[in-house]
PDB file of C-alpha atoms in Angstrom:
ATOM      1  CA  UNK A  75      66.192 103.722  99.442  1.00 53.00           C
ATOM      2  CA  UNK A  76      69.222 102.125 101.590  1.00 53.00           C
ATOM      3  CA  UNK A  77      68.790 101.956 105.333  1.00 51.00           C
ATOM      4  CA  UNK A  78      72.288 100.294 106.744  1.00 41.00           C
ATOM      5  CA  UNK A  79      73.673  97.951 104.651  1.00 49.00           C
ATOM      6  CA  UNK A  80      70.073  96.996 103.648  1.00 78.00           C
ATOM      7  CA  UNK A  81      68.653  98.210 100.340  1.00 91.00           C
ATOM      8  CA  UNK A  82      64.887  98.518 100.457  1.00 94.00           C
ATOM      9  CA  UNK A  83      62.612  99.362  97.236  1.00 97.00           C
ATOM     10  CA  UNK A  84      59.599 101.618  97.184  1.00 96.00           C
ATOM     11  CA  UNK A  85      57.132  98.338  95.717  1.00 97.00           C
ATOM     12  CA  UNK A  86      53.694 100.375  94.432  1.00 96.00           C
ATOM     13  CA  UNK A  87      52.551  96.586  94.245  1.00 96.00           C
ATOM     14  CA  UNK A  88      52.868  92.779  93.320  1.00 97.00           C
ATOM     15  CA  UNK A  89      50.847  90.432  91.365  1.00 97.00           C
ATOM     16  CA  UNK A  90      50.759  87.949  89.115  1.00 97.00           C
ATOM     17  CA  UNK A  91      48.837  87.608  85.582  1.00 96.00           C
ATOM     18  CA  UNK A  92      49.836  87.033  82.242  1.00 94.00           C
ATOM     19  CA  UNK A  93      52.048  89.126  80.084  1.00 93.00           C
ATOM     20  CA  UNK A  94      49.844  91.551  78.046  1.00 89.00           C
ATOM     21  CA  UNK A  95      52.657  92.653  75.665  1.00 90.00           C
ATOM     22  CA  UNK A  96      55.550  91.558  74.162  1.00 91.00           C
ATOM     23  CA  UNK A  97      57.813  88.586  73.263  1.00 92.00           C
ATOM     24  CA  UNK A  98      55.718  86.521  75.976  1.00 93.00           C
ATOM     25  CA  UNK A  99      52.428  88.221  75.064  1.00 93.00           C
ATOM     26  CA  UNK A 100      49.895  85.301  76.398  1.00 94.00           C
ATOM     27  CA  UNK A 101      52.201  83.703  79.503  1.00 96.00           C
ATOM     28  CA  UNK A 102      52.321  83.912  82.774  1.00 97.00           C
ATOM     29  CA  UNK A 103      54.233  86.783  84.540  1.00 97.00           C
ATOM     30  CA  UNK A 104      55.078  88.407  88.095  1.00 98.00           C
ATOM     31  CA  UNK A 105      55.251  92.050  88.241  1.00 97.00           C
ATOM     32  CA  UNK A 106      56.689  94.365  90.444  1.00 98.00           C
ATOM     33  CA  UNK A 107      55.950  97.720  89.923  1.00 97.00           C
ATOM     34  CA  UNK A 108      57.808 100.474  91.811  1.00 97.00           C
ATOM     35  CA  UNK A 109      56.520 103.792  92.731  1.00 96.00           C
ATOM     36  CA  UNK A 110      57.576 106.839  90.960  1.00 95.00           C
ATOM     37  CA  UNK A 111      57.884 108.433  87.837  1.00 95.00           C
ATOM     38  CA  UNK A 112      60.367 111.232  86.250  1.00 95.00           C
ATOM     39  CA  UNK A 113      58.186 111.666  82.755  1.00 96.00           C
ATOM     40  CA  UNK A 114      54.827 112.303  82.561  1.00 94.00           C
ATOM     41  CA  UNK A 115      52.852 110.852  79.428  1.00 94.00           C
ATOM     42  CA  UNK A 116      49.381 112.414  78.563  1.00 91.00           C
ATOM     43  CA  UNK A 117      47.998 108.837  78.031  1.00 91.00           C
ATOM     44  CA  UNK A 118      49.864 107.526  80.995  1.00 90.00           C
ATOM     45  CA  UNK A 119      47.623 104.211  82.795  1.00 85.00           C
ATOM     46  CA  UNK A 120      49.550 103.944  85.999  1.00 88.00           C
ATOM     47  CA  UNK A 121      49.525 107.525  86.901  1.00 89.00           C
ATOM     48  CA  UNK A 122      48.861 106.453  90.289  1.00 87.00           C
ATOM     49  CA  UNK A 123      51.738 104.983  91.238  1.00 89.00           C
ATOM     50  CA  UNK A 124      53.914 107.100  89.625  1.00 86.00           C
ATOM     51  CA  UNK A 125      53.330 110.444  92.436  1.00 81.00           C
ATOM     52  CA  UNK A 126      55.819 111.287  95.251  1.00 77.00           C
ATOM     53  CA  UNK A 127      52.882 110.465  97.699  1.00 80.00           C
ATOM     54  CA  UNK A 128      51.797 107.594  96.024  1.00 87.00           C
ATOM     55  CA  UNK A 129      51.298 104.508  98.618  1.00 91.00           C
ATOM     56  CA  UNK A 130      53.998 101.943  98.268  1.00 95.00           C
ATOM     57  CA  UNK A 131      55.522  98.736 100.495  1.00 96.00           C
ATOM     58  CA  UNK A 132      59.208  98.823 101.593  1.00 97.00           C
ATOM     59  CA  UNK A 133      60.892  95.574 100.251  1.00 97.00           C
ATOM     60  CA  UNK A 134      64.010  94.619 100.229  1.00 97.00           C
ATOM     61  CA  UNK A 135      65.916  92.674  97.196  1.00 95.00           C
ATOM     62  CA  UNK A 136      65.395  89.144  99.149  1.00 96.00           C
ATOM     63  CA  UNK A 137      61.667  89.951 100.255  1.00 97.00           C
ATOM     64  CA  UNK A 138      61.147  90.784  96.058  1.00 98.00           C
ATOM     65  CA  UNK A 139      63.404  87.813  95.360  1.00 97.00           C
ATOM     66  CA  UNK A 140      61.063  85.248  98.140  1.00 98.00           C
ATOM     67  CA  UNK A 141      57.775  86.811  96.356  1.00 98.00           C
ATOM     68  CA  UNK A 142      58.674  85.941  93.202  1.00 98.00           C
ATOM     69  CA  UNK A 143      59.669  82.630  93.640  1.00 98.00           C
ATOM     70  CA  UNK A 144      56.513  82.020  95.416  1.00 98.00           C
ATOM     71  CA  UNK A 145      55.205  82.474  92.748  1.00 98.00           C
ATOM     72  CA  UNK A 146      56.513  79.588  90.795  1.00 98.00           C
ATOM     73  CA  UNK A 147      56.103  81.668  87.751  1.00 98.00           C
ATOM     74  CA  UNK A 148      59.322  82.348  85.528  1.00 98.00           C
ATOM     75  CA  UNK A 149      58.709  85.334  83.398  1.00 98.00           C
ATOM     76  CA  UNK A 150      59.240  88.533  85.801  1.00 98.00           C
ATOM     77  CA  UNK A 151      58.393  92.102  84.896  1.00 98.00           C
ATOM     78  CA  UNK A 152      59.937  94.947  86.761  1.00 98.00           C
ATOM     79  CA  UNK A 153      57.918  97.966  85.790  1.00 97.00           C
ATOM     80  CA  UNK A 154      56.486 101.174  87.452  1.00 92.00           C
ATOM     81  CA  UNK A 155      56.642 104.358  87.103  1.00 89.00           C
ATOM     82  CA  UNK A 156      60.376 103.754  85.995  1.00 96.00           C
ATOM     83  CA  UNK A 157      61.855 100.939  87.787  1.00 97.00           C
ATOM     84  CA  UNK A 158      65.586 102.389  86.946  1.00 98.00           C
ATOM     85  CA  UNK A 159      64.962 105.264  89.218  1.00 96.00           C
ATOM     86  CA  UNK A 160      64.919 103.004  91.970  1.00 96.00           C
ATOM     87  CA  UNK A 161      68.470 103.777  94.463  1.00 94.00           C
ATOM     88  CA  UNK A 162      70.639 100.940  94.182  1.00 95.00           C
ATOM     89  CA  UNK A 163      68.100  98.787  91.442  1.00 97.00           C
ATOM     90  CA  UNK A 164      71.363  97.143  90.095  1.00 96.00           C
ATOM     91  CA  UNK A 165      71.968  95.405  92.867  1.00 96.00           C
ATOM     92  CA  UNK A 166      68.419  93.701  92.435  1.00 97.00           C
ATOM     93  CA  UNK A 167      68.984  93.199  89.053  1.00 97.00           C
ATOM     94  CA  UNK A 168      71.961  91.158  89.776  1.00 96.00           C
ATOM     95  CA  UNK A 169      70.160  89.309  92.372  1.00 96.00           C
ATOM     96  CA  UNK A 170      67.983  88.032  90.034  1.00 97.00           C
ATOM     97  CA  UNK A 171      69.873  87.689  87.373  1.00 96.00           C
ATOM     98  CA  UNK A 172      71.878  85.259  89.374  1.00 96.00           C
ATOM     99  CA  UNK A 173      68.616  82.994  88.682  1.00 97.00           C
ATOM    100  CA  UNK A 174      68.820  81.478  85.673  1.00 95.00           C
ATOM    101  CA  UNK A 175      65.267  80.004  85.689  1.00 97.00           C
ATOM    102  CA  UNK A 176      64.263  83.290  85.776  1.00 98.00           C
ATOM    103  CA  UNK A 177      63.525  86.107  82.829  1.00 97.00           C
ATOM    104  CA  UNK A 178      63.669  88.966  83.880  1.00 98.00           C
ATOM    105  CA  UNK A 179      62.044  92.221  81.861  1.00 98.00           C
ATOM    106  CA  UNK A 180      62.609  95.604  82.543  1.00 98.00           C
ATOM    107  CA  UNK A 181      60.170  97.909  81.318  1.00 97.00           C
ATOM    108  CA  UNK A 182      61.760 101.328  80.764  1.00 98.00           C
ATOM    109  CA  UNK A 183      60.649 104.344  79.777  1.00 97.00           C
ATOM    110  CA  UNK A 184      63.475 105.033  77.676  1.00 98.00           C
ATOM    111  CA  UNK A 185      64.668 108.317  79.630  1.00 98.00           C
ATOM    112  CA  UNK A 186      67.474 106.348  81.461  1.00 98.00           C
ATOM    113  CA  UNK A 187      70.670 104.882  80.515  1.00 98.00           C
ATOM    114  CA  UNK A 188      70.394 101.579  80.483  1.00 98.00           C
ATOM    115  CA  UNK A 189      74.459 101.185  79.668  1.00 97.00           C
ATOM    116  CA  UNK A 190      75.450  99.843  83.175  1.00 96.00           C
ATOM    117  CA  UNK A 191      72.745  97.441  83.499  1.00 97.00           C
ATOM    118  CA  UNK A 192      73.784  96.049  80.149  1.00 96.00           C
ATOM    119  CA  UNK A 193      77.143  94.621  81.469  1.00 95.00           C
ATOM    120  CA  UNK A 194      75.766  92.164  84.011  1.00 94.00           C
ATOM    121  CA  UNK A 195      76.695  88.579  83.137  1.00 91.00           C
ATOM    122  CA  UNK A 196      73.496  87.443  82.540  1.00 93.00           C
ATOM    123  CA  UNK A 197      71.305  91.178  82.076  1.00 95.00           C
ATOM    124  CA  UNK A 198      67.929  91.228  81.905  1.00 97.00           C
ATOM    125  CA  UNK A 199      65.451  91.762  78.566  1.00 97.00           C
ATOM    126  CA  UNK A 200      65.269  95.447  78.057  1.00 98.00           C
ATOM    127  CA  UNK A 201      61.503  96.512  76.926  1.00 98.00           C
ATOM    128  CA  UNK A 202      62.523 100.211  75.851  1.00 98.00           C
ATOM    129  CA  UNK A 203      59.928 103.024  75.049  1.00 98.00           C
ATOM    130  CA  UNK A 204      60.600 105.713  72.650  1.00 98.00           C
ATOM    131  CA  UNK A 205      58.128 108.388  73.649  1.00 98.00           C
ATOM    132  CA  UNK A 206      56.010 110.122  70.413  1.00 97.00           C
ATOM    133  CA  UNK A 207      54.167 113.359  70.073  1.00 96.00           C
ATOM    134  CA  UNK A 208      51.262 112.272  71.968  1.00 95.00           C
ATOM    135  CA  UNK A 209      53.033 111.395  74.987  1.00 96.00           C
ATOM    136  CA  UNK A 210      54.643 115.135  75.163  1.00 95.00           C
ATOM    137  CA  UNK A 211      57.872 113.639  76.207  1.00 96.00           C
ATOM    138  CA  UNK A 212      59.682 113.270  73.485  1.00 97.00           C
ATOM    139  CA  UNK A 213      62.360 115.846  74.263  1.00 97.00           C
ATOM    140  CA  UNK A 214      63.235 113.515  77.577  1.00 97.00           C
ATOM    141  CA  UNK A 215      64.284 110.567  75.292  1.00 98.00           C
ATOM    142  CA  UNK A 216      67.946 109.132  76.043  1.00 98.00           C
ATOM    143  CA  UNK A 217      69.450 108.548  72.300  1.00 98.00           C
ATOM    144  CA  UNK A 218      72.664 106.972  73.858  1.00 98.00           C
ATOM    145  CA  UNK A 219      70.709 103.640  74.523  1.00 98.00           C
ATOM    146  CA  UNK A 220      70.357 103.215  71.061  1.00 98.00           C
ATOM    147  CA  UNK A 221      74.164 102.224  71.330  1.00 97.00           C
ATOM    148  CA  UNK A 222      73.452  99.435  74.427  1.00 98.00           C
ATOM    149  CA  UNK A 223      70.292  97.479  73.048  1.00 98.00           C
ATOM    150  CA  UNK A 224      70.748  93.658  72.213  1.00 97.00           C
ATOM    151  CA  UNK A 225      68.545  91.440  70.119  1.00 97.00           C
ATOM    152  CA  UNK A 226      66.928  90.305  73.263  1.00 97.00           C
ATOM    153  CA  UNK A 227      65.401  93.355  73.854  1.00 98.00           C
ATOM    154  CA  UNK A 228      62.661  95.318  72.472  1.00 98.00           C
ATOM    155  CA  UNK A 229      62.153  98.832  71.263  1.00 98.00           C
ATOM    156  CA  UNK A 230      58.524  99.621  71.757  1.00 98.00           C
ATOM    157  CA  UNK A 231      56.226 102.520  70.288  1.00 98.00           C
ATOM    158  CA  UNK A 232      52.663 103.896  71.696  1.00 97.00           C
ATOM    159  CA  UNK A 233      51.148 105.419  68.831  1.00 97.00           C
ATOM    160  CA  UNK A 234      48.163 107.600  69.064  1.00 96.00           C
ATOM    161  CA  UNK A 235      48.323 108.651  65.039  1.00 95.00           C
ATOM    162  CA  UNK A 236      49.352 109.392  61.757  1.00 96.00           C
ATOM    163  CA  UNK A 237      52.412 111.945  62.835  1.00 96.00           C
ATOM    164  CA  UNK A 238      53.153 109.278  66.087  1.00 97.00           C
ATOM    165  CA  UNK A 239      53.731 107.001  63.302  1.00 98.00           C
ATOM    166  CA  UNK A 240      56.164 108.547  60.823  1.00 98.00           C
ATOM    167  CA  UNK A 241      58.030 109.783  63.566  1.00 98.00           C
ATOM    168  CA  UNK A 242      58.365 105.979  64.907  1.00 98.00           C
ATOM    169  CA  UNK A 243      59.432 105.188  60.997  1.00 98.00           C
ATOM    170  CA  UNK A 244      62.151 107.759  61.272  1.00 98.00           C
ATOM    171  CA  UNK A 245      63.663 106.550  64.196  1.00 98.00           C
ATOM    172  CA  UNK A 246      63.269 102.634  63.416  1.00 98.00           C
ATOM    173  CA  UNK A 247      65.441 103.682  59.979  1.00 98.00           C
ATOM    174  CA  UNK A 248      67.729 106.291  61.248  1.00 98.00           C
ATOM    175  CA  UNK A 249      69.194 103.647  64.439  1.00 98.00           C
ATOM    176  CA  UNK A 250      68.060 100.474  61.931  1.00 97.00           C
ATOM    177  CA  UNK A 251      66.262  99.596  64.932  1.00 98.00           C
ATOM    178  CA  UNK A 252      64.881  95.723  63.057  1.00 98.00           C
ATOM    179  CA  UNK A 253      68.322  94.965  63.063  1.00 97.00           C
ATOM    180  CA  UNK A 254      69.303  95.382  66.548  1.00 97.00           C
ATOM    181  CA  UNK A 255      66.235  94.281  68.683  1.00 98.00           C
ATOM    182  CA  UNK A 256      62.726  93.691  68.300  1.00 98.00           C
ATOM    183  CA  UNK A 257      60.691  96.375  67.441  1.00 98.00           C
ATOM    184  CA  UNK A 258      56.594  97.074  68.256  1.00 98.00           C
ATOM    185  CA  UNK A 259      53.739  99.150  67.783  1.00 98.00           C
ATOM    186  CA  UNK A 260      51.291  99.232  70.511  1.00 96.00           C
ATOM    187  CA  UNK A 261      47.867 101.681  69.929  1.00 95.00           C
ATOM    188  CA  UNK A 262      47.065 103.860  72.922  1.00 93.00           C
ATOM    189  CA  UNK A 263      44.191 102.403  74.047  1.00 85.00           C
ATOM    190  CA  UNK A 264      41.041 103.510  72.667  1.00 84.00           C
ATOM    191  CA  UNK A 265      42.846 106.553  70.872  1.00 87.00           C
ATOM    192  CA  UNK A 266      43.566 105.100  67.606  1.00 93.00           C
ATOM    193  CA  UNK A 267      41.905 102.132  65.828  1.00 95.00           C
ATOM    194  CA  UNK A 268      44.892  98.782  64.894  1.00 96.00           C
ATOM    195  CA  UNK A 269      43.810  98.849  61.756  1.00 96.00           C
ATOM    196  CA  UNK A 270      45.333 102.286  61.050  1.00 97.00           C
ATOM    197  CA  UNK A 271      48.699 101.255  62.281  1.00 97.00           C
ATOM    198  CA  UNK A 272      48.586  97.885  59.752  1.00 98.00           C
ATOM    199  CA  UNK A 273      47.779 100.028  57.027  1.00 98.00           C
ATOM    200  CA  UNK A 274      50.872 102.400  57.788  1.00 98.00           C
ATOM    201  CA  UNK A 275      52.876  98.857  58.209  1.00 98.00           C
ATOM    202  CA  UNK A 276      51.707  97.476  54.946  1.00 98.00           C
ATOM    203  CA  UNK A 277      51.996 100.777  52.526  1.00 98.00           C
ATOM    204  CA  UNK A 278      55.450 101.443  54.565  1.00 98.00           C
ATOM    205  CA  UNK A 279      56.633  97.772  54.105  1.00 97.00           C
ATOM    206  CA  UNK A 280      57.900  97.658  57.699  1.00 97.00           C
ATOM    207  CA  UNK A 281      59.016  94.518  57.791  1.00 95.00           C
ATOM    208  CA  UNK A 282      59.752  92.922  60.966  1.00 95.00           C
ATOM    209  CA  UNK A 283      57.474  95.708  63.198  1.00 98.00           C
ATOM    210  CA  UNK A 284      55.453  93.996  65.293  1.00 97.00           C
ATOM    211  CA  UNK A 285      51.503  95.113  65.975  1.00 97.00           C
ATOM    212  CA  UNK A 286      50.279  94.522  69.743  1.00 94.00           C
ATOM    213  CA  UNK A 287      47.172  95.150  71.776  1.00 92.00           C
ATOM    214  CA  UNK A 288      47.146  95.536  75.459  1.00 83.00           C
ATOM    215  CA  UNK A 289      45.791  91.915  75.888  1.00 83.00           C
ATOM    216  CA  UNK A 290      45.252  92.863  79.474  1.00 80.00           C
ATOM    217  CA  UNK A 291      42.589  95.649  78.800  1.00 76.00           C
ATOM    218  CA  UNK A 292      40.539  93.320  76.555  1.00 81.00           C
ATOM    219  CA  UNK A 293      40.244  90.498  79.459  1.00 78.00           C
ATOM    220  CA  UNK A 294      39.416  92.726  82.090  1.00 74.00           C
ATOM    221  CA  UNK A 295      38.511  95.678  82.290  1.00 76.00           C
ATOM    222  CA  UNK A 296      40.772  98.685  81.162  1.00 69.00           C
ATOM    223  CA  UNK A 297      41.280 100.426  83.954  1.00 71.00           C
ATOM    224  CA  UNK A 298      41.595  97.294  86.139  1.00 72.00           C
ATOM    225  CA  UNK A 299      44.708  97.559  88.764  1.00 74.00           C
ATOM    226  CA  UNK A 300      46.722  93.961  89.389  1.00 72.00           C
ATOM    227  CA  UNK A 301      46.715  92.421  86.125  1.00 64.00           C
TER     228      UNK A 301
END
């Protein structure tokens, strides 16, 4: 959203925790996550901020930029929804960027090129979903960002069973996905038991796929907003 020469984001909210996933599973992270959605996963957690009516707080890139270094934490996760649907989210990618004690995560949902974002001096750390069966959005998936991923970023998979599964072993082989970026398996929550998913790993040799919980959901409560 742009009013003037002012760029303002829809913010669904702001808080700080620690990262439940990923490369920084364990540390401490600010979020932003931005209102709106343009897939709609059956196991989704943040439905609610992904809906046109959805509440949300107008912010600017310099009132996001002043939170976060408030904050006095490092790691920063722009998530949503899908943060790249935001008008104009380049510019606050740059912004921060520009930061160099920053570092900065974008979690994506995969449906999005992510080609443009790529070319920034110092670009962000893609966290890229490819959406399985069970999310029912598979057909939505952008293949060209395949092409764009560095070893920075990560390629993640929900998994809710078997067929989620081989299809994720498909696609890790057929765009040699261990090669390019880091690669992970995370269980939808309560859907599938992690010990299913280490078998598959182990008779599959798949060898440098990494197995994470949702940290979060075991500290607090699963359905907990702000953390």
């Amino acid at each position: 959203m742009q009013k003037g020469s002012r760029i303002e984001y829809k913010v669904a909210e702001k808080f700080t925790s620690i990262n439940g996933e990923g490369k920084c599973a364990g540390q401490l992270a600010v979020f932003i996550r931005f209102q709106g959605c343009n897939l709609n996963c059956e196991y989704c957690d943040t439905k609610w901020a992904n809906e046109e009516q959805a509440a949300y707080e107008v912010m600017t890139e310099q009132d996001i930029y002043t939170y976060i270094k408030s904050t006095k934490i490092k790691n920063v996760t722009l998530t949503g929804g899908e943060p790249l649907l935001q008008p104009e989210i380049g510019a606050l990618i740059q912004k921060l960027s520009e930061d160099t004690k920053l570092r900065v995560e974008i979690e994506t949902n995969g449906s999005v090129c992510i080609k443009e974002y790529q070319k920034i001096e110092n670009p962000p750390e893609f966290t890229m979903d490819y959406k399985l069966p069970i999310s029912g959005m598979t057909n939505f998936m952008c293949l060209e960002n395949f092409l764009y991923l560095k070893k920075k970023d990560t390629v993640k998979f929900v998994v809710g069973g078997k067929s989620d599964l081989e299809m994720a072993k498909q696609v890790i082989e057929k765009y040699r996905l261990t090669e390019k970026c880091s690669v992970y398996f995370s269980p939808v929550f309560g859907r599938i038991n992690p010990v299913k998913i280490v078998e598959f790993m182990l008779e599959n040799q798949m060898n440098q796929v990494n197995l994470q919980l949702q940290m979060h959901k075991f500290i607090w409560e699963p359905e907990k907003r702000g953390v």
